[in-house]
PDB file of C-alpha atoms in Angstrom:
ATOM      1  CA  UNK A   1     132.018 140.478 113.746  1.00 75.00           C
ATOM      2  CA  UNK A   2     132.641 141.754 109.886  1.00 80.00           C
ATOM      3  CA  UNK A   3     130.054 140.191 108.615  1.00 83.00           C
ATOM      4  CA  UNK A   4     127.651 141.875 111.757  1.00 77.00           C
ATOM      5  CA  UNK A   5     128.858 145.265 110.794  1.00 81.00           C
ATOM      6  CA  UNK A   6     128.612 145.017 107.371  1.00 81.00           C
ATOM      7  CA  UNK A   7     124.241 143.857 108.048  1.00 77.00           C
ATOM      8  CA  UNK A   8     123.933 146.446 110.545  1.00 77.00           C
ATOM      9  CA  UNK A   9     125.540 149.280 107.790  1.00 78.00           C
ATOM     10  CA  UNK A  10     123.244 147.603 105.287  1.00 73.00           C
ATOM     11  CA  UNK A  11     120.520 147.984 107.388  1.00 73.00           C
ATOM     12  CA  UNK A  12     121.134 151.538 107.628  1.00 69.00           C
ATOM     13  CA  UNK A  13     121.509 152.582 104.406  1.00 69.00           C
ATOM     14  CA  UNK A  14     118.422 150.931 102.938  1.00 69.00           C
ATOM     15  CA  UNK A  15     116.245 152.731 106.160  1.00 68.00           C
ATOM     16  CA  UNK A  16     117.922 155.922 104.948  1.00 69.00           C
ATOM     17  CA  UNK A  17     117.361 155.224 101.494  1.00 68.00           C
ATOM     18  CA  UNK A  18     113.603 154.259 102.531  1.00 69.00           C
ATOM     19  CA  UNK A  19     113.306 157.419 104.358  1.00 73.00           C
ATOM     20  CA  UNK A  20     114.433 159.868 102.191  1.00 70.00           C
ATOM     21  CA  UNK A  21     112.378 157.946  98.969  1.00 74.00           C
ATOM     22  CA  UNK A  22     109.429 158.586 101.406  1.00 75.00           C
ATOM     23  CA  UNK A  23     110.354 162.359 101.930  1.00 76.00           C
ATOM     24  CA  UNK A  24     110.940 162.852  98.302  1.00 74.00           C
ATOM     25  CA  UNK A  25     107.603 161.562  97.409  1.00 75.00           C
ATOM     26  CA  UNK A  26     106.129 163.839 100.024  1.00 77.00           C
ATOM     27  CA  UNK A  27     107.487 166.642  98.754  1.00 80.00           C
ATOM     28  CA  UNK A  28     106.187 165.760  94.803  1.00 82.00           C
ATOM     29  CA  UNK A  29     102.091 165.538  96.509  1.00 85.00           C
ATOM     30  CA  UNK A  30     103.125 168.995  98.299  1.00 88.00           C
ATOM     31  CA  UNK A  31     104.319 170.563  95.106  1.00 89.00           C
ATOM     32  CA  UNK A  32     101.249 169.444  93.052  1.00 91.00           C
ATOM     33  CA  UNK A  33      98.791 170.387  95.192  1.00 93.00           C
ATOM     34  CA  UNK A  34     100.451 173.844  95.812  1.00 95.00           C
ATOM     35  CA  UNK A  35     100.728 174.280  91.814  1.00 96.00           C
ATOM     36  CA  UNK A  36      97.264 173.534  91.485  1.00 96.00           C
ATOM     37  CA  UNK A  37      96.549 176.061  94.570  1.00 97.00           C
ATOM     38  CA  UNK A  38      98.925 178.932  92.881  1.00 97.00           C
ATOM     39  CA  UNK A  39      96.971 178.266  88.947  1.00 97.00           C
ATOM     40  CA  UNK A  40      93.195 178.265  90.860  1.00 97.00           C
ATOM     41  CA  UNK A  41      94.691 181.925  93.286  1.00 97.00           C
ATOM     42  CA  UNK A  42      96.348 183.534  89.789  1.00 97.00           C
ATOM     43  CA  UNK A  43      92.927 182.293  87.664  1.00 97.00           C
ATOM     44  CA  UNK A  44      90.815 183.891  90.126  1.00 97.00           C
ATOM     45  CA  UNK A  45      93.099 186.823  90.330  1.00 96.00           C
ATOM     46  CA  UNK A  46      92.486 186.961  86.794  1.00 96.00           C
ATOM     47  CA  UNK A  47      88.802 186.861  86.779  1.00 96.00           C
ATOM     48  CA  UNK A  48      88.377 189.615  88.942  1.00 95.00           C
ATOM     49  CA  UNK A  49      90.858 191.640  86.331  1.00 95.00           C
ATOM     50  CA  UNK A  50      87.840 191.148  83.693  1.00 95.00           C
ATOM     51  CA  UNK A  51      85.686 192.184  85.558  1.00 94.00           C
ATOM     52  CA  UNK A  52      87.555 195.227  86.661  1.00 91.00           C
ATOM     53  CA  UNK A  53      88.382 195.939  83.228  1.00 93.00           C
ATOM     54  CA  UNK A  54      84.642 195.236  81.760  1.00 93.00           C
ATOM     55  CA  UNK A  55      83.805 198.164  84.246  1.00 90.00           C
ATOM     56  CA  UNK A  56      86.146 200.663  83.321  1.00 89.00           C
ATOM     57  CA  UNK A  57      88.656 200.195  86.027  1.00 86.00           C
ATOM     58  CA  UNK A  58      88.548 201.906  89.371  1.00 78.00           C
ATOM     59  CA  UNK A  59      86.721 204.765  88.415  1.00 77.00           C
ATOM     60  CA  UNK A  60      84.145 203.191  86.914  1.00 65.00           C
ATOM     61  CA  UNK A  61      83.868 201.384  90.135  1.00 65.00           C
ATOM     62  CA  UNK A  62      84.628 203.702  92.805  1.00 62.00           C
ATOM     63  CA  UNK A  63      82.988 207.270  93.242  1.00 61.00           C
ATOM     64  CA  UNK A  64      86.213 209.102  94.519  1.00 62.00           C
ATOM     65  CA  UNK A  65      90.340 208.652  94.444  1.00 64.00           C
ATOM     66  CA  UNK A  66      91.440 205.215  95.737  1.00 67.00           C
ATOM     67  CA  UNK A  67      94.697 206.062  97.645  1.00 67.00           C
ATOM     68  CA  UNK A  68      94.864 202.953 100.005  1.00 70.00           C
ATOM     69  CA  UNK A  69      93.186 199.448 101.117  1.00 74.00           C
ATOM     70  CA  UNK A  70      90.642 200.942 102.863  1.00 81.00           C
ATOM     71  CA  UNK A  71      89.389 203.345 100.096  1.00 74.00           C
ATOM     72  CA  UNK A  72      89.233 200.299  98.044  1.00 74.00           C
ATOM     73  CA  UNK A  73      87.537 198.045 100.514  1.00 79.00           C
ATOM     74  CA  UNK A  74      84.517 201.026 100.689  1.00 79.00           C
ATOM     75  CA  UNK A  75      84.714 201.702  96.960  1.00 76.00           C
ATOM     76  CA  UNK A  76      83.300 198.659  95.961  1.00 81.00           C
ATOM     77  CA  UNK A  77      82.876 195.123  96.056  1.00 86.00           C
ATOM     78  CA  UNK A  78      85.146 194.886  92.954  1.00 87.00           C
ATOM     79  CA  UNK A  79      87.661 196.888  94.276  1.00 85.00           C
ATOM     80  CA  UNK A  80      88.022 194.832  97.336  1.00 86.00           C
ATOM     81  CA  UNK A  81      88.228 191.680  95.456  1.00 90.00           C
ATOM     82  CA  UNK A  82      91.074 192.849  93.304  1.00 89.00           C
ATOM     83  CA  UNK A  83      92.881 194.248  96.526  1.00 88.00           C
ATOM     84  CA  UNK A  84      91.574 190.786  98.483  1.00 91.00           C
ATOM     85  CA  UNK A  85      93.114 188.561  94.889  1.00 94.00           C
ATOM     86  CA  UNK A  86      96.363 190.506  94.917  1.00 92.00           C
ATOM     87  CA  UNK A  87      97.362 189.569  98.765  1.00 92.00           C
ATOM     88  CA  UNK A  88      96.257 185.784  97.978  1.00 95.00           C
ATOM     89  CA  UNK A  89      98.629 185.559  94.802  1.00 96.00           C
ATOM     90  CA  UNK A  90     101.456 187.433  96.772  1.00 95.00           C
ATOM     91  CA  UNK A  91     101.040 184.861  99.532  1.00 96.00           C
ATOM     92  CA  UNK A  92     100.943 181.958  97.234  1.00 97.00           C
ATOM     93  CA  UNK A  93     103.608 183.561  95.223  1.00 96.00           C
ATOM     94  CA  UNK A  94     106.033 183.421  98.068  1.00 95.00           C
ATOM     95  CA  UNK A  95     105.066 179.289  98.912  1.00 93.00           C
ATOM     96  CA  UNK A  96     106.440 179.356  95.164  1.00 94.00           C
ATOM     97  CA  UNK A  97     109.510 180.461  95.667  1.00 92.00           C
ATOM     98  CA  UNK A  98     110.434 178.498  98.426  1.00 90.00           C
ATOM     99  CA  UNK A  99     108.940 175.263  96.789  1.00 88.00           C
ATOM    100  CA  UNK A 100     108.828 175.107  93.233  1.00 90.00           C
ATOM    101  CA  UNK A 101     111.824 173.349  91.078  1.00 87.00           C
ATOM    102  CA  UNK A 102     113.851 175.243  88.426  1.00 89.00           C
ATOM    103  CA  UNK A 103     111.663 174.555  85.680  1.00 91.00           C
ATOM    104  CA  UNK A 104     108.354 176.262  87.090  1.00 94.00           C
ATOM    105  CA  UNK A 105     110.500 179.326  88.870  1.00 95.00           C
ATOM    106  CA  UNK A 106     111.725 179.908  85.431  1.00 95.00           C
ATOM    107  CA  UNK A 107     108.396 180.057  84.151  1.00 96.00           C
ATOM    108  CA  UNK A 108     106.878 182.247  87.553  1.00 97.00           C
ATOM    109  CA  UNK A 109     109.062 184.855  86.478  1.00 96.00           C
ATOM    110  CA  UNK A 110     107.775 185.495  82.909  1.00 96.00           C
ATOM    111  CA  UNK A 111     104.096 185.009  84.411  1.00 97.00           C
ATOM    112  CA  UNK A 112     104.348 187.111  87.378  1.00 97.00           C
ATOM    113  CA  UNK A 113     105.357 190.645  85.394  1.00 97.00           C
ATOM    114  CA  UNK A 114     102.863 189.401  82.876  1.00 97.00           C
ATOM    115  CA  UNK A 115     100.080 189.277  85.217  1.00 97.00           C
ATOM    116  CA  UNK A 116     101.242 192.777  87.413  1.00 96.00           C
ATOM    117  CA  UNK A 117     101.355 194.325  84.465  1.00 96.00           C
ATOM    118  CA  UNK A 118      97.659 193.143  83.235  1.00 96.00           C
ATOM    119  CA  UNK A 119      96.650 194.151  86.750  1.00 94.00           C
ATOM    120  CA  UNK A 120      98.193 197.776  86.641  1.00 92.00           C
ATOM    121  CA  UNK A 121      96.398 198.500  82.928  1.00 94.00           C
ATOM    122  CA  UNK A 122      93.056 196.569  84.344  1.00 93.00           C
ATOM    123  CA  UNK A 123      92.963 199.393  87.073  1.00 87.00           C
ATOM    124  CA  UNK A 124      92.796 201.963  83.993  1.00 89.00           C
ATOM    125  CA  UNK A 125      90.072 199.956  82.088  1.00 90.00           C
ATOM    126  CA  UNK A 126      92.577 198.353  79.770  1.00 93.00           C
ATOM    127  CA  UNK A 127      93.483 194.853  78.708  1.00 94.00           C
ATOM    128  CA  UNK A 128      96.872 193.147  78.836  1.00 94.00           C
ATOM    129  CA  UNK A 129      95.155 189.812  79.802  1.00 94.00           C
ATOM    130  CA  UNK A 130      95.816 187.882  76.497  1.00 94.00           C
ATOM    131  CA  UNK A 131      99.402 187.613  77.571  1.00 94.00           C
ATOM    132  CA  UNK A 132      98.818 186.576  80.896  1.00 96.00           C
ATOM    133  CA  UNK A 133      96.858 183.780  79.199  1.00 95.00           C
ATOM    134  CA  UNK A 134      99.878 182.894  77.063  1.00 95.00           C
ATOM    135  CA  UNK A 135     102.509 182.383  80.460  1.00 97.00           C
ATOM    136  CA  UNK A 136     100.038 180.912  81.650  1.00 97.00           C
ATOM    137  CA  UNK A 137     100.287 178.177  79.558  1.00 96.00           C
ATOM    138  CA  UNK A 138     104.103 178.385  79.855  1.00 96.00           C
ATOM    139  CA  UNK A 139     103.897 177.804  83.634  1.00 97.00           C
ATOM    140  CA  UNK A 140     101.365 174.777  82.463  1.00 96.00           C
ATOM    141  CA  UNK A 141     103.978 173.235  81.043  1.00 96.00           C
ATOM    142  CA  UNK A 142     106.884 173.815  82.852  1.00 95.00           C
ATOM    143  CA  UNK A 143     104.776 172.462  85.987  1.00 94.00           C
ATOM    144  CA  UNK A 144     103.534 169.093  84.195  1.00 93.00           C
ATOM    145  CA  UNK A 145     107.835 168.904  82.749  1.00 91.00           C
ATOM    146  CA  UNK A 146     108.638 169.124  86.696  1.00 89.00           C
ATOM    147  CA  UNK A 147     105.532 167.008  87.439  1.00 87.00           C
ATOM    148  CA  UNK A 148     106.150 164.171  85.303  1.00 86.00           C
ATOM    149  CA  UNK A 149     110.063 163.567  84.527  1.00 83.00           C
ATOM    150  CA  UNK A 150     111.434 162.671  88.221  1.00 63.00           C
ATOM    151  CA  UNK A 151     112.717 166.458  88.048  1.00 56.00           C
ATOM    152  CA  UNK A 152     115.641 166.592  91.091  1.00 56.00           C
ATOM    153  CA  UNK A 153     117.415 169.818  91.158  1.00 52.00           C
ATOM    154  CA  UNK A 154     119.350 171.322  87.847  1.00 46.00           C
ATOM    155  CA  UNK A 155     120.658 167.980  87.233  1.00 44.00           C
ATOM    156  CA  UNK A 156     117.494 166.861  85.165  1.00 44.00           C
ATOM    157  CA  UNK A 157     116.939 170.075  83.436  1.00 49.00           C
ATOM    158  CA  UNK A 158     116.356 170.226  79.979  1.00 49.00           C
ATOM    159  CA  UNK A 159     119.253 170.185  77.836  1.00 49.00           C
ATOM    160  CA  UNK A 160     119.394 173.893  75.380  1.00 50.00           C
ATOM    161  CA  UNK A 161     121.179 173.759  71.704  1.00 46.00           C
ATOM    162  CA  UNK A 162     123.017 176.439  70.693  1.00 45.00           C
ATOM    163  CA  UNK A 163     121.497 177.909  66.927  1.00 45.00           C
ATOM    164  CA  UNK A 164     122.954 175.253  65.214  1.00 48.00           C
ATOM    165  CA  UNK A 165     121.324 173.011  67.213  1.00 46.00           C
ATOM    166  CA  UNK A 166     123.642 171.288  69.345  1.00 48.00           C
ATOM    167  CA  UNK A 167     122.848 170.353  72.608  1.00 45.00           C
ATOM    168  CA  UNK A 168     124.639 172.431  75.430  1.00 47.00           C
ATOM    169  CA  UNK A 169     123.969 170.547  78.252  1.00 44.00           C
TER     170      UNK A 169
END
């Protein structure tokens, strides 16, 4: 009767452990193909930023004050884009959050200011884009780190050394 209860428990463990090996690699093909979503959304994002800079920003786009979406939408086709880019990266933005590990929300939060920011002087006609460019390739890295070390929680993150170069962690 031991012995049944012991194959039955065994049974259960290894259909638990089979189960939750199958979730966990579900949620790895999830996370890549939403970190390849958010890059392609904040790229395009970006894009439309040149362009809106290259112009001159809104007014040299737009033939009166923008105060809301639907001034921009019948300002111009640029306008509307940036407005239109903006609501996909906030939506993507806020999959992020819920999904993404440690390593790549630590990253998202030096990107994101970098890239409101770029938008807020692109609206003027200026250019903040070269940092963008450079989180960018922050949040590259953090997401291939996550992507390819078996990252699980805050127990795999990366060990810091204090200035004299001992590890912390």
């Amino acid at each position: 009767m031991a012995d049944l209860r012991r194959q039955e428990t065994l049974a259960l463990v290894q259909s638990t452990t089979s189960s939750l090996e199958q979730r966990e690699a579900g949620l790895w093909v999830e996370r890549k193909a939403l970190y390849v979503r958010y890059l392609s959304v904040a790229d395009d994002w970006v894009r439309v930023l040149r362009d809106l800079r290259d112009a001159g920003g809104l007014e040299g786009v737009s033939n009166g004050p923008i105060r809301g979406s639907e001034d921009a939408r019948r300002a111009s086709p640029l306008a509307a884009a940036a407005l239109d880019a903006s609501v996909a990266f906030a939506k993507i933005d806020l999959e992020m959050t819920i999904l993404a590990g440690t390593p790549v929300l630590s990253a998202i939060d030096s990107f994101r200011p970098a890239l409101y920011s770029a938008a807020r002087v692109a609206l003027t006609g200026g250019d903040e884009l070269e940092g963008v460019s450079a989180k960018r390739g922050d949040l590259v890295q953090a997401m291939r780190y996550e992507l390819t070390t078996s990252y699980v929680g805050d127990k795999h993150a990366r060990p810091s050394a204090d200035p004299a170069g001992n590890s912390t962690s």
